[in-house]
CSV table of C-alpha atoms and ligand atoms in Angstrom, one decimal:
chain,number,residue,atom,x,y,z
A,143,MET,CA,7.9,-8.9,-12.8
A,144,ILE,CA,7.5,-10.5,-9.7
A,145,GLU,CA,5.1,-13.5,-9.7
A,146,LEU,CA,3.7,-15.1,-6.6
A,147,ILE,CA,2.3,-18.5,-7.7
A,148,ASN,CA,0.0,-20.2,-5.0
A,149,LEU,CA,1.7,-19.4,-1.9
A,150,GLU,CA,1.4,-21.3,1.4
A,151,LYS,CA,3.5,-20.4,4.7
A,152,THR,CA,2.6,-21.7,7.8
A,153,TYR,CA,4.9,-21.1,11.4
A,154,PRO,CA,4.9,-23.8,13.7
A,155,SER,CA,3.2,-22.6,17.4
A,156,GLY,CA,3.3,-24.4,20.4
A,157,ASN,CA,1.5,-27.9,19.1
A,158,GLY,CA,0.1,-26.6,16.2
A,159,LYS,CA,0.8,-24.3,13.7
A,160,VAL,CA,-0.1,-20.5,12.2
A,161,VAL,CA,-1.0,-20.1,8.5
A,162,ALA,CA,0.4,-16.9,7.2
A,163,LEU,CA,0.0,-17.0,4.0
A,164,SER,CA,-2.3,-19.5,2.2
A,165,ASP,CA,-3.0,-19.3,-1.4
A,166,VAL,CA,-1.1,-16.1,-2.5
A,167,ASN,CA,-1.3,-15.5,-6.1
A,168,LEU,CA,0.0,-11.9,-7.2
A,169,THR,CA,1.7,-10.6,-10.1
A,170,ILE,CA,3.6,-7.2,-9.5
A,171,SER,CA,4.4,-5.8,-13.2
A,172,ASP,CA,7.6,-3.5,-13.5
A,173,GLY,CA,7.2,0.4,-12.8
A,174,ASP,CA,4.2,-0.4,-10.3
A,175,VAL,CA,3.6,1.5,-6.6
A,176,PHE,CA,2.1,-1.8,-5.4
A,177,GLY,CA,0.2,-1.6,-2.4
A,178,ILE,CA,-0.7,-4.1,-0.1
A,179,ILE,CA,-3.2,-3.7,3.0
A,180,GLY,CA,-4.6,-5.4,5.4
A,181,LEU,CA,-4.9,-5.5,9.2
A,182,SER,CA,-2.1,-6.8,11.9
A,183,GLY,CA,-1.4,-10.2,11.7
A,184,ALA,CA,-2.9,-10.9,8.3
A,185,GLY,CA,0.4,-11.9,6.8
A,186,LYS,CA,1.8,-8.8,5.3
A,187,SER,CA,5.4,-8.8,6.9
A,188,THR,CA,5.5,-12.7,5.8
A,189,LEU,CA,4.7,-12.2,2.3
A,190,VAL,CA,7.2,-9.2,1.3
A,191,ARG,CA,9.7,-11.6,3.2
A,192,CYS,CA,8.8,-14.3,0.8
A,193,ILE,CA,9.7,-11.7,-1.9
A,194,ASN,CA,12.9,-11.6,-1.5
A,195,PHE,CA,13.3,-15.0,0.2
A,196,LEU,CA,13.8,-14.2,3.9
A,197,GLU,CA,11.1,-16.4,4.4
A,198,GLN,CA,10.6,-19.5,2.3
A,199,PRO,CA,7.3,-20.7,1.4
A,200,GLN,CA,6.5,-24.4,2.4
A,201,SER,CA,5.1,-24.6,-1.0
A,202,GLY,CA,4.3,-22.2,-4.2
A,203,LYS,CA,6.8,-20.1,-6.3
A,204,VAL,CA,8.6,-16.6,-6.3
A,205,ILE,CA,9.3,-15.8,-9.7
A,206,VAL,CA,11.5,-12.8,-10.1
A,207,ASP,CA,12.2,-11.5,-13.6
A,208,GLY,CA,11.4,-15.2,-14.8
A,209,VAL,CA,13.5,-16.9,-12.1
A,210,ASP,CA,12.2,-19.0,-9.7
A,211,LEU,CA,13.8,-18.3,-6.0
A,212,SER,CA,13.7,-21.9,-5.0
A,213,SER,CA,15.8,-23.2,-7.9
A,214,VAL,CA,18.8,-20.9,-7.3
A,215,SER,CA,22.1,-21.3,-5.6
A,216,GLN,CA,22.6,-19.3,-2.2
A,217,LYS,CA,25.0,-17.6,-4.3
A,218,GLU,CA,22.8,-16.6,-7.3
A,219,LEU,CA,20.3,-15.5,-4.2
A,220,ARG,CA,22.5,-13.2,-2.8
A,221,LYS,CA,22.8,-11.3,-6.1
A,222,ILE,CA,18.8,-11.5,-6.9
A,223,ARG,CA,18.5,-9.9,-3.3
A,224,ARG,CA,20.8,-6.9,-4.2
A,225,ASN,CA,18.3,-6.0,-6.8
A,226,ILE,CA,15.5,-6.3,-4.4
A,227,GLY,CA,16.1,-3.6,-2.0
A,228,MET,CA,13.7,-3.2,1.7
A,229,ILE,CA,12.9,-0.6,4.4
A,230,PHE,CA,11.4,-1.2,7.4
A,231,GLN,CA,9.1,0.6,10.2
A,232,SER,CA,12.3,0.5,12.5
A,233,PHE,CA,14.7,1.8,10.0
A,234,ASN,CA,16.9,-1.0,10.9
A,235,LEU,CA,20.4,1.6,10.4
A,236,LEU,CA,23.7,0.7,12.0
A,237,GLU,CA,24.0,3.1,15.1
A,238,GLN,CA,27.7,2.9,15.5
A,239,ARG,CA,28.1,4.0,11.7
A,240,THR,CA,27.6,7.4,10.3
A,241,VAL,CA,25.2,8.3,7.9
A,242,GLU,CA,27.6,8.1,4.5
A,243,LYS,CA,29.0,4.7,6.3
A,244,ASN,CA,25.3,3.3,6.6
A,245,VAL,CA,24.8,4.0,2.9
A,246,LEU,CA,27.9,2.5,2.0
A,247,PHE,CA,27.6,-0.8,3.8
A,248,PRO,CA,26.0,-2.6,0.8
A,249,LEU,CA,28.5,-1.4,-1.5
A,250,GLU,CA,31.1,-3.0,0.7
A,251,LEU,CA,29.5,-6.0,0.8
A,252,ALA,CA,29.3,-5.7,-3.0
A,253,LYS,CA,32.7,-5.0,-2.9
A,254,ILE,CA,32.1,-2.0,-5.2
A,255,PRO,CA,35.8,0.3,-5.2
A,256,LYS,CA,36.0,2.6,-2.8
A,257,GLU,CA,36.2,5.6,-4.8
A,258,LYS,CA,33.3,4.5,-6.8
A,259,ALA,CA,31.2,3.5,-4.1
A,260,GLN,CA,32.0,7.1,-2.6
A,261,LYS,CA,30.3,8.7,-5.6
A,262,ARG,CA,27.1,6.4,-5.3
A,263,VAL,CA,27.0,7.3,-1.7
A,264,ASP,CA,27.0,11.2,-2.2
A,265,GLU,CA,24.4,10.7,-5.2
A,266,LEU,CA,22.2,8.8,-2.9
A,267,LEU,CA,22.3,11.1,0.1
A,268,GLU,CA,21.4,14.1,-2.7
A,269,ILE,CA,18.6,12.1,-4.0
A,270,VAL,CA,17.2,11.7,-0.2
A,271,GLY,CA,18.2,15.1,0.8
A,272,LEU,CA,20.7,14.3,3.1
A,273,SER,CA,23.8,15.7,2.0
A,274,ASP,CA,24.4,17.8,4.6
A,275,LYS,CA,24.0,14.9,7.5
A,276,LYS,CA,27.1,12.8,6.1
A,277,LYS,CA,28.5,12.8,9.2
A,278,ALA,CA,25.7,12.3,11.4
A,279,TYR,CA,24.8,9.0,13.7
A,280,PRO,CA,21.7,7.8,13.3
A,281,SER,CA,20.9,8.8,17.0
A,282,GLN,CA,20.7,12.5,15.6
A,283,LEU,CA,18.5,12.5,13.1
A,284,SER,CA,14.8,12.6,13.4
A,285,GLY,CA,12.4,9.5,12.2
A,286,GLY,CA,11.9,11.3,9.1
A,287,GLN,CA,15.8,11.6,8.0
A,288,LYS,CA,16.5,7.7,9.6
A,289,GLN,CA,14.2,6.5,7.0
A,290,ARG,CA,15.8,8.7,4.1
A,291,VAL,CA,18.7,7.1,5.4
A,292,ALA,CA,17.5,3.5,5.1
A,293,ILE,CA,15.9,4.5,1.7
A,294,ALA,CA,18.9,5.6,0.4
A,295,ARG,CA,21.2,2.4,1.7
A,296,ALA,CA,18.4,0.2,0.0
A,297,LEU,CA,19.1,1.6,-3.0
A,298,ALA,CA,22.7,1.7,-3.3
A,299,THR,CA,23.2,-1.1,-5.4
A,300,TYR,CA,20.8,0.0,-7.8
A,301,PRO,CA,17.5,-2.4,-7.1
A,302,LYS,CA,14.9,-2.7,-9.4
A,303,TYR,CA,12.7,-3.5,-6.6
A,304,LEU,CA,11.9,-1.5,-3.3
A,305,LEU,CA,10.1,-3.9,-0.8
A,306,CYS,CA,8.6,-1.1,1.9
A,307,ASP,CA,7.2,-2.9,5.2
A,308,GLU,CA,5.5,-0.2,7.3
A,309,ALA,CA,8.1,2.1,6.4
A,310,THR,CA,5.7,5.4,7.5
A,311,SER,CA,4.1,3.8,10.5
A,312,ALA,CA,6.4,5.1,13.0
A,313,LEU,CA,6.2,8.3,11.5
A,314,ASP,CA,4.2,11.4,12.1
A,315,PRO,CA,1.8,12.3,9.2
A,316,ASN,CA,3.7,15.7,7.7
A,317,THR,CA,7.2,13.1,7.9
A,318,THR,CA,5.0,10.3,6.2
A,319,SER,CA,3.6,12.3,3.5
A,320,SER,CA,7.5,13.6,2.8
A,321,ILE,CA,8.9,10.2,2.9
A,322,LEU,CA,5.8,9.2,0.1
A,323,SER,CA,6.9,12.1,-1.9
A,324,LEU,CA,10.1,10.4,-1.9
A,325,LEU,CA,9.3,7.0,-3.0
A,326,LYS,CA,7.0,8.4,-5.9
A,327,LYS,CA,9.8,10.3,-7.2
A,328,ILE,CA,12.0,7.4,-7.0
A,329,ASN,CA,9.4,5.4,-8.8
A,330,SER,CA,8.8,7.8,-11.1
A,331,GLU,CA,12.4,9.2,-11.8
A,332,LEU,CA,14.5,6.2,-11.1
A,333,GLY,CA,12.0,3.4,-12.3
A,334,VAL,CA,11.8,1.6,-9.2
A,335,THR,CA,9.2,-0.8,-8.9
A,336,ILE,CA,7.7,-0.6,-5.0
A,337,ILE,CA,5.6,-2.9,-2.9
A,338,VAL,CA,3.9,-0.7,-0.1
A,339,ILE,CA,2.8,-2.5,2.9
A,340,THR,CA,0.9,-0.7,5.1
A,341,HIS,CA,-2.3,-0.9,7.3
A,342,GLU,CA,-3.3,2.4,6.5
A,343,MET,CA,-5.4,3.4,3.5
A,344,LYS,CA,-4.2,6.4,3.4
A,345,VAL,CA,-0.7,5.4,2.4
A,346,ILE,CA,-2.1,3.2,-0.4
A,347,GLU,CA,-4.2,6.4,-1.8
A,348,SER,CA,-1.6,9.0,-2.1
A,349,VAL,CA,1.4,6.4,-3.7
A,350,CYS,CA,-0.4,3.4,-5.1
A,351,SER,CA,-1.6,2.4,-8.5
A,352,LYS,CA,-2.8,-1.1,-7.8
A,353,VAL,CA,-3.4,-2.5,-4.4
A,354,ALA,CA,-4.1,-6.0,-2.9
A,355,VAL,CA,-5.7,-6.3,0.4
A,356,ILE,CA,-4.8,-9.1,2.6
A,357,ASP,CA,-7.1,-10.8,5.2
A,358,ASN,CA,-6.5,-13.6,7.0
A,359,SER,CA,-3.6,-15.3,5.1
A,360,LYS,CA,-5.7,-14.9,1.9
A,361,ILE,CA,-5.7,-12.5,-0.9
A,362,ALA,CA,-9.4,-10.9,-0.6
A,363,GLU,CA,-9.1,-8.5,-3.3
A,364,VAL,CA,-7.0,-7.4,-5.8
A,365,GLY,CA,-7.1,-4.5,-8.5
A,366,ASP,CA,-6.4,-0.5,-9.3
A,367,VAL,CA,-6.5,1.4,-6.4
A,368,SER,CA,-9.3,3.6,-7.5
A,369,GLU,CA,-11.7,0.8,-8.3
A,370,VAL,CA,-10.7,-1.0,-5.2
A,371,PHE,CA,-11.7,2.2,-3.4
A,372,SER,CA,-14.9,3.2,-5.3
A,373,ASN,CA,-16.2,0.0,-5.3
A,374,PRO,CA,-14.9,-2.6,-2.8
A,375,LYS,CA,-16.1,-6.0,-2.8
A,376,SER,CA,-14.9,-7.9,-0.4
A,377,GLU,CA,-15.6,-7.5,3.1
A,378,ILE,CA,-12.5,-6.7,4.4
A,379,ALA,CA,-12.0,-3.9,1.7
A,380,LYS,CA,-15.2,-2.5,2.7
A,381,GLU,CA,-14.4,-2.2,6.1
A,382,LEU,CA,-10.9,-0.7,5.3
A,383,VAL,CA,-12.3,1.7,3.0
A,384,ILE,CA,-15.4,2.7,4.2
A,385,PRO,CA,-14.7,5.1,7.1
A,386,ASP,CA,-16.0,3.9,10.7
A,387,LEU,CA,-18.2,6.8,10.6
A,388,ILE,CA,-20.3,5.6,7.6
A,389,ARG,CA,-20.7,2.3,8.7
A,390,SER,CA,-22.2,3.3,12.3
A,391,ILE,CA,-24.4,5.6,10.8
A,392,LYS,CA,-28.1,4.7,11.0
A,393,ASN,CA,-31.1,6.5,10.6
A,394,GLN,CA,-34.6,6.8,11.9
A,395,ASN,CA,-36.9,5.7,9.2
A,396,GLY,CA,-34.0,3.4,8.0
A,397,TYR,CA,-33.3,4.2,4.5
A,398,LYS,CA,-29.7,5.1,3.9
A,399,PHE,CA,-27.7,5.4,0.6
A,400,ARG,CA,-24.2,5.3,-0.1
A,401,LEU,CA,-23.3,7.1,-3.7
A,402,VAL,CA,-20.1,5.8,-4.8
A,403,PHE,CA,-17.9,8.3,-7.2
A,404,ASN,CA,-16.0,6.5,-9.6
A,405,GLY,CA,-14.6,9.5,-11.3
A,406,GLU,CA,-17.2,10.0,-13.9
A,407,SER,CA,-20.3,10.7,-11.9
A,408,SER,CA,-18.7,12.9,-9.3
A,409,ASN,CA,-19.3,16.2,-11.0
A,410,THR,CA,-22.9,15.7,-11.7
A,411,PRO,CA,-24.9,17.7,-9.1
A,412,THR,CA,-26.8,14.2,-8.5
A,413,ILE,CA,-28.3,15.3,-5.0
A,414,SER,CA,-30.3,18.8,-6.3
A,415,ALA,CA,-31.2,16.7,-9.6
A,416,LEU,CA,-33.2,14.7,-7.1
A,417,ALA,CA,-34.6,17.4,-5.5
A,418,LEU,CA,-35.3,19.3,-8.7
A,419,GLU,CA,-36.7,16.6,-10.8
A,420,LYS,CA,-37.8,14.3,-8.3
A,421,GLY,CA,-39.2,16.4,-5.3
A,422,ILE,CA,-37.0,13.9,-3.0
A,423,SER,CA,-34.9,15.9,-0.4
A,424,ALA,CA,-31.8,14.0,0.8
A,425,ASN,CA,-30.2,14.3,4.4
A,426,ILE,CA,-26.9,14.2,3.7
A,427,ILE,CA,-25.0,13.0,6.8
A,428,TYR,CA,-21.5,12.0,5.4
A,429,ALA,CA,-19.6,13.6,2.1
A,430,ASP,CA,-16.1,12.5,1.5
A,431,THR,CA,-14.0,13.0,-1.8
A,432,LYS,CA,-10.6,12.8,-3.0
A,433,LEU,CA,-8.8,12.9,-5.8
A,434,ILE,CA,-6.8,9.8,-6.8
A,435,ASP,CA,-4.9,9.7,-10.0
A,436,GLY,CA,-6.2,12.7,-11.0
A,437,LYS,CA,-9.9,12.0,-11.0
A,438,ILE,CA,-12.8,12.4,-8.3
A,439,TYR,CA,-13.5,9.5,-5.9
A,440,GLY,CA,-15.2,8.9,-3.1
A,441,HIS,CA,-18.6,8.7,-0.8
A,442,LEU,CA,-21.8,10.5,-0.2
A,443,VAL,CA,-23.8,9.1,2.4
A,444,PHE,CA,-27.9,10.6,2.5
A,445,THR,CA,-31.0,9.3,4.4
A,446,LEU,CA,-34.5,10.2,3.8
A,447,SER,CA,-36.7,11.5,5.8
A,448,GLY,CA,-39.8,9.7,3.4
A,449,GLY,CA,-41.2,5.9,3.4
A,450,ARG,CA,-40.7,3.4,1.3
A,451,GLU,CA,-41.9,4.7,-2.0
A,452,GLN,CA,-39.4,7.6,-1.9
A,453,PHE,CA,-37.4,5.0,-1.1
A,454,GLU,CA,-37.6,3.0,-4.7
A,455,GLU,CA,-38.2,6.1,-6.3
A,456,THR,CA,-34.2,7.1,-5.3
A,457,LYS,CA,-33.2,4.1,-6.3
A,458,LYS,CA,-34.7,4.0,-10.0
A,459,PHE,CA,-33.7,8.0,-10.2
A,460,LEU,CA,-30.4,6.7,-9.3
A,461,GLU,CA,-30.0,4.0,-11.8
A,462,GLU,CA,-31.2,5.8,-14.3
A,463,LYS,CA,-28.3,8.6,-13.7
A,464,GLY,CA,-25.8,5.7,-14.2
A,465,VAL,CA,-24.5,6.6,-10.2
A,466,LYS,CA,-23.2,3.7,-8.6
A,467,TYR,CA,-25.0,3.2,-5.2
A,468,PHE,CA,-25.7,1.1,-2.0
A,469,ALA,CA,-29.3,1.2,-0.7
A,470,GLU,CA,-30.2,0.1,2.4
A,471,ALA,CA,-33.1,-0.2,4.3
A,472,GLU,CA,-32.9,-1.3,7.7
B,681,ATP,N1,8.6,-16.0,13.1
B,681,ATP,C1,7.4,-16.4,13.3
B,681,ATP,N2,7.2,-17.2,14.1
B,681,ATP,C2,5.5,-17.9,14.4
B,681,ATP,N3,4.6,-17.4,13.9
B,681,ATP,C3,4.5,-15.9,12.9
B,681,ATP,C4,5.9,-15.6,12.8
B,681,ATP,N4,6.2,-14.7,11.8
B,681,ATP,C5,4.6,-14.0,11.9
B,681,ATP,N5,4.0,-15.0,12.5
B,681,ATP,C6,2.5,-15.3,12.3
B,681,ATP,O1,1.9,-15.4,11.2
B,681,ATP,C7,0.8,-14.5,11.3
B,681,ATP,C8,1.4,-13.4,9.8
B,681,ATP,O2,2.2,-12.4,10.8
B,681,ATP,P1,2.8,-11.3,9.9
B,681,ATP,O3,4.0,-10.7,10.8
B,681,ATP,O4,3.0,-11.7,8.5
B,681,ATP,O5,1.2,-10.1,10.0
B,681,ATP,P2,1.2,-8.8,9.7
B,681,ATP,O6,0.2,-8.5,8.4
B,681,ATP,O7,2.8,-8.3,9.3
B,681,ATP,O8,0.9,-7.9,10.9
B,681,ATP,P3,1.4,-6.6,11.4
B,681,ATP,O9,0.9,-5.3,11.0
B,681,ATP,O10,1.2,-6.5,13.0
B,681,ATP,O11,3.0,-6.6,11.1
B,681,ATP,C9,0.7,-13.8,12.4
B,681,ATP,O12,-0.6,-14.9,13.0
B,681,ATP,C10,1.9,-14.3,13.1
B,681,ATP,O13,1.8,-14.5,14.6
B,682,MG,MG1,4.2,-6.9,9.8
């Protein structure tokens, strides 16, 4: 388990300072695929670099499996770091080394005997599906293949944790999904706890079970992905979750509803029931539902052509049906 307690991190900047993390508290449990999402400059990379003490917070604690990282020697810290693999947007491969020599590198540092190390390299390349690229150099690989090498290298010393800082941001959508599937497999089959830093909701949606939303150095919201997605509470989460399109929708008479499907009500034909039971016809202007963790979540936005009375009646109807909604009269 990783615990971040009251983390504060500032960087000097010109005459003043930049606050990168402020009062950050998070608990990442073993087995989680934990997402951290936020806009550029929110503090995501700083946060993830604090987890392995590549950055030291000015105050607060980073506790990994019960060990306070500020209390250990450099030697112990190196040992703990072997238990925390990391991958980056830019892959950070050693260009002069072949694929297999890249993966071998951390094993050399850990002074693993040659034969055993080679066996581990072969095993890792098999896991990431690159056994046939052993002798290739990074410059001969695609972005997705490079990230696979980086993943193999990060897993070399059997880490319990894998930190991924925008690991798919440089990749096209198809390659992104293949890397995300690989991360899922690493989590479920090897039991590695994964921390995914991203600015893309899609990434969180497809791999994470938990998510923390970071805004301007602070944690704005944290919870199960399904909950945060279906019912975002903080302004920043709403902005990230609700597509631009929905926010920009205006309608002439000003009565707008957004229904939130939370895994239970999505199969209920709410709109047709509204028409049949109340004689109110909704103009659907946006619908987007998706499967997360086997349940249906999403949004449906509609406007009404009637006036205030119809607006109030619709609200009452939705409440009776137990549908989560946001109503807006502009
Ligand atoms: N080494 C540094 N020196 C000074 N300021 C820094 C340093 N690293 C980060 N910062 C500042 O700290 C804040 C948080 O940066 P951080 O890199 O953690 O954001 P981020 O969420 O990872 O952004 P991005 O999505 O662009 O990668 C920013 O204002 C950034 O300019
Ligand atoms: Mg970053």
